[in-house]
PDB file of C-alpha atoms in Angstrom:
ATOM      1  CA  MET A   1      -7.779 -20.501   4.119  1.00  0.00           C
ATOM      2  CA  GLU A   2      -5.517 -19.130   6.839  1.00  0.00           C
ATOM      3  CA  VAL A   3      -3.890 -16.385   4.760  1.00  0.00           C
ATOM      4  CA  THR A   4      -7.111 -14.950   3.778  1.00  0.00           C
ATOM      5  CA  LYS A   5      -8.498 -14.807   7.361  1.00  0.00           C
ATOM      6  CA  GLU A   6      -5.222 -13.142   8.336  1.00  0.00           C
ATOM      7  CA  LEU A   7      -5.525 -10.578   5.556  1.00  0.00           C
ATOM      8  CA  ASP A   8      -9.143  -9.743   6.750  1.00  0.00           C
ATOM      9  CA  LYS A   9      -7.868  -9.126  10.265  1.00  0.00           C
ATOM     10  CA  LYS A  10      -4.910  -7.002   9.104  1.00  0.00           C
ATOM     11  CA  LEU A  11      -6.587  -4.870   6.647  1.00  0.00           C
ATOM     12  CA  LYS A  12      -9.092  -3.581   9.111  1.00  0.00           C
ATOM     13  CA  ASN A  13      -6.567  -0.980  10.394  1.00  0.00           C
ATOM     14  CA  ILE A  14      -5.864   0.440   7.046  1.00  0.00           C
ATOM     15  CA  ASP A  15      -9.093   2.035   6.811  1.00  0.00           C
ATOM     16  CA  GLU A  16      -8.626   3.670  10.356  1.00  0.00           C
ATOM     17  CA  ILE A  17      -5.390   4.980   9.159  1.00  0.00           C
ATOM     18  CA  GLN A  18      -6.863   6.472   6.007  1.00  0.00           C
ATOM     19  CA  ASN A  19      -9.583   8.171   7.776  1.00  0.00           C
ATOM     20  CA  LEU A  20      -6.906   9.756  10.245  1.00  0.00           C
ATOM     21  CA  MET A  21      -4.704  10.830   7.157  1.00  0.00           C
ATOM     22  CA  VAL A  22      -7.622  12.903   5.583  1.00  0.00           C
ATOM     23  CA  ASN A  23      -7.844  14.831   8.973  1.00  0.00           C
ATOM     24  CA  ILE A  24      -3.953  15.498   8.627  1.00  0.00           C
ATOM     25  CA  TYR A  25      -3.547  16.113   4.920  1.00  0.00           C
ATOM     26  CA  GLY A  26      -7.027  17.067   3.758  1.00  0.00           C
ATOM     27  CA  LYS A  27      -7.897  16.553   0.096  1.00  0.00           C
ATOM     28  CA  TYR A  28      -5.421  17.979  -2.264  1.00  0.00           C
ATOM     29  CA  ASP A  29      -5.793  18.547  -6.079  1.00  0.00           C
ATOM     30  CA  LEU A  30      -5.808  15.299  -7.882  1.00  0.00           C
ATOM     31  CA  ASN A  31      -3.340  16.261 -10.542  1.00  0.00           C
ATOM     32  CA  LEU A  32      -0.923  17.717  -8.179  1.00  0.00           C
ATOM     33  CA  SER A  33      -1.266  14.561  -5.853  1.00  0.00           C
ATOM     34  CA  MET A  34      -0.470  12.395  -8.688  1.00  0.00           C
ATOM     35  CA  LEU A  35       2.574  14.415  -9.741  1.00  0.00           C
ATOM     36  CA  TRP A  36       3.843  14.441  -6.060  1.00  0.00           C
ATOM     37  CA  MET A  37       3.283  10.485  -5.826  1.00  0.00           C
ATOM     38  CA  THR A  38       5.332   9.996  -8.954  1.00  0.00           C
ATOM     39  CA  GLU A  39       8.014  12.044  -7.674  1.00  0.00           C
ATOM     40  CA  GLU A  40       8.121  10.188  -4.449  1.00  0.00           C
ATOM     41  CA  LEU A  41       8.198   6.938  -6.214  1.00  0.00           C
ATOM     42  CA  GLY A  42      11.145   8.184  -8.082  1.00  0.00           C
ATOM     43  CA  GLU A  43      12.763   9.259  -4.826  1.00  0.00           C
ATOM     44  CA  VAL A  44      12.241   5.685  -3.465  1.00  0.00           C
ATOM     45  CA  VAL A  45      13.933   4.108  -6.553  1.00  0.00           C
ATOM     46  CA  ALA A  46      16.910   6.434  -6.266  1.00  0.00           C
ATOM     47  CA  ALA A  47      17.308   5.885  -2.604  1.00  0.00           C
ATOM     48  CA  ILE A  48      17.440   2.085  -3.312  1.00  0.00           C
ATOM     49  CA  ARG A  49      19.616   2.382  -6.226  1.00  0.00           C
ATOM     50  CA  LYS A  50      22.105   4.732  -4.389  1.00  0.00           C
ATOM     51  CA  GLY A  51      22.319   2.285  -1.487  1.00  0.00           C
ATOM     52  CA  LEU A  52      21.138   4.904   1.014  1.00  0.00           C
ATOM     53  CA  PRO A  53      20.759   3.778   4.599  1.00  0.00           C
ATOM     54  CA  GLU A  54      17.613   1.874   5.474  1.00  0.00           C
ATOM     55  CA  HIS A  55      16.244   4.918   7.457  1.00  0.00           C
ATOM     56  CA  GLU A  56      16.332   7.139   4.344  1.00  0.00           C
ATOM     57  CA  VAL A  57      14.753   4.507   2.142  1.00  0.00           C
ATOM     58  CA  THR A  58      11.907   4.108   4.943  1.00  0.00           C
ATOM     59  CA  GLU A  59      11.393   7.799   4.910  1.00  0.00           C
ATOM     60  CA  GLU A  60      11.006   7.834   1.112  1.00  0.00           C
ATOM     61  CA  LEU A  61       8.827   4.836   0.930  1.00  0.00           C
ATOM     62  CA  GLY A  62       6.583   6.535   3.798  1.00  0.00           C
ATOM     63  CA  ASP A  63       6.218   9.629   1.731  1.00  0.00           C
ATOM     64  CA  LEU A  64       4.977   7.579  -1.348  1.00  0.00           C
ATOM     65  CA  ILE A  65       2.567   5.501   0.927  1.00  0.00           C
ATOM     66  CA  VAL A  66       1.123   8.852   2.183  1.00  0.00           C
ATOM     67  CA  TRP A  67       0.620  10.215  -1.352  1.00  0.00           C
ATOM     68  CA  ILE A  68      -1.088   6.852  -2.225  1.00  0.00           C
ATOM     69  CA  PHE A  69      -3.686   7.198   0.671  1.00  0.00           C
ATOM     70  CA  ASN A  70      -4.153  10.922  -0.282  1.00  0.00           C
ATOM     71  CA  ILE A  71      -5.011   9.949  -3.901  1.00  0.00           C
ATOM     72  CA  GLY A  72      -7.547   7.387  -2.426  1.00  0.00           C
ATOM     73  CA  ASN A  73      -9.076  10.039  -0.256  1.00  0.00           C
ATOM     74  CA  ILE A  74      -9.462  12.433  -3.174  1.00  0.00           C
ATOM     75  CA  LEU A  75     -11.214   9.725  -5.187  1.00  0.00           C
ATOM     76  CA  ASN A  76     -13.120   8.203  -2.288  1.00  0.00           C
ATOM     77  CA  ILE A  77     -11.375   4.959  -2.733  1.00  0.00           C
ATOM     78  CA  LYS A  78     -10.653   2.866   0.439  1.00  0.00           C
ATOM     79  CA  ILE A  79      -7.111   1.677   0.360  1.00  0.00           C
ATOM     80  CA  GLU A  80      -8.318  -1.418   2.276  1.00  0.00           C
ATOM     81  CA  ASP A  81     -10.388  -2.457  -0.437  1.00  0.00           C
ATOM     82  CA  ALA A  82      -7.789  -1.940  -3.091  1.00  0.00           C
ATOM     83  CA  MET A  83      -5.200  -3.946  -1.150  1.00  0.00           C
ATOM     84  CA  ARG A  84      -7.735  -6.643  -0.595  1.00  0.00           C
ATOM     85  CA  ILE A  85      -8.581  -7.014  -4.049  1.00  0.00           C
ATOM     86  CA  SER A  86      -4.905  -7.052  -5.167  1.00  0.00           C
ATOM     87  CA  MET A  87      -3.850  -9.450  -2.413  1.00  0.00           C
ATOM     88  CA  GLU A  88      -6.851 -11.833  -2.999  1.00  0.00           C
ATOM     89  CA  LYS A  89      -6.091 -11.912  -6.738  1.00  0.00           C
ATOM     90  CA  GLU A  90      -2.431 -12.913  -5.951  1.00  0.00           C
ATOM     91  CA  VAL A  91      -3.710 -15.608  -3.424  1.00  0.00           C
ATOM     92  CA  ASN A  92      -5.905 -16.897  -6.219  1.00  0.00           C
ATOM     93  CA  ARG A  93      -3.209 -16.784  -8.879  1.00  0.00           C
ATOM     94  CA  GLN A  94      -0.698 -18.659  -6.426  1.00  0.00           C
ATOM     95  CA  LEU A  95      -3.422 -21.234  -5.673  1.00  0.00           C
ATOM     96  CA  LYS A  96      -4.087 -21.945  -9.223  1.00  0.00           C
ATOM     97  CA  LYS A  97      -0.345 -22.115 -10.062  1.00  0.00           C
ATOM     98  CA  TYR A  98       1.037 -23.943  -7.032  1.00  0.00           C
ATOM     99  CA  GLY A  99      -1.930 -25.430  -5.294  1.00  0.00           C
ATOM    100  CA  LYS A 100      -0.965 -23.505  -2.048  1.00  0.00           C
ATOM    101  CA  ILE A 101       0.353 -20.157  -1.101  1.00  0.00           C
ATOM    102  CA  LYS A 102       3.964 -20.226  -2.037  1.00  0.00           C
ATOM    103  CA  TYR A 103       5.449 -18.198   0.742  1.00  0.00           C
ATOM    104  CA  ASP A 104       2.879 -18.974   3.544  1.00  0.00           C
ATOM    105  CA  GLN A 105       4.651 -19.104   6.791  1.00  0.00           C
ATOM    106  CA  THR A 106       1.454 -19.280   8.897  1.00  0.00           C
ATOM    107  CA  ASN A 107       1.510 -23.074   9.020  1.00  0.00           C
TER     108      ASN A 107
END
């Protein structure tokens, strides 16, 4: 399937990014990191609801992603693996329900 081949190619960079992030951020306390991640999620939601400019929403979304990666590093979980599992689950769900990838634009 074209979508899963594309997924495998794209996800390889995620592992490299995660490895770089541990060098920048280190490994924080898990409980504090979960608290900060939750706070960042709230800031993303608030920015969207307030209709803030795209660059501000982008910044908040970036902060949230950083904390997700940090939690992955603390728990020794590869974000690449987590994304692959979730995305493959969605691909399989769509194949079962629609017989194809509903939004596939690779064809």
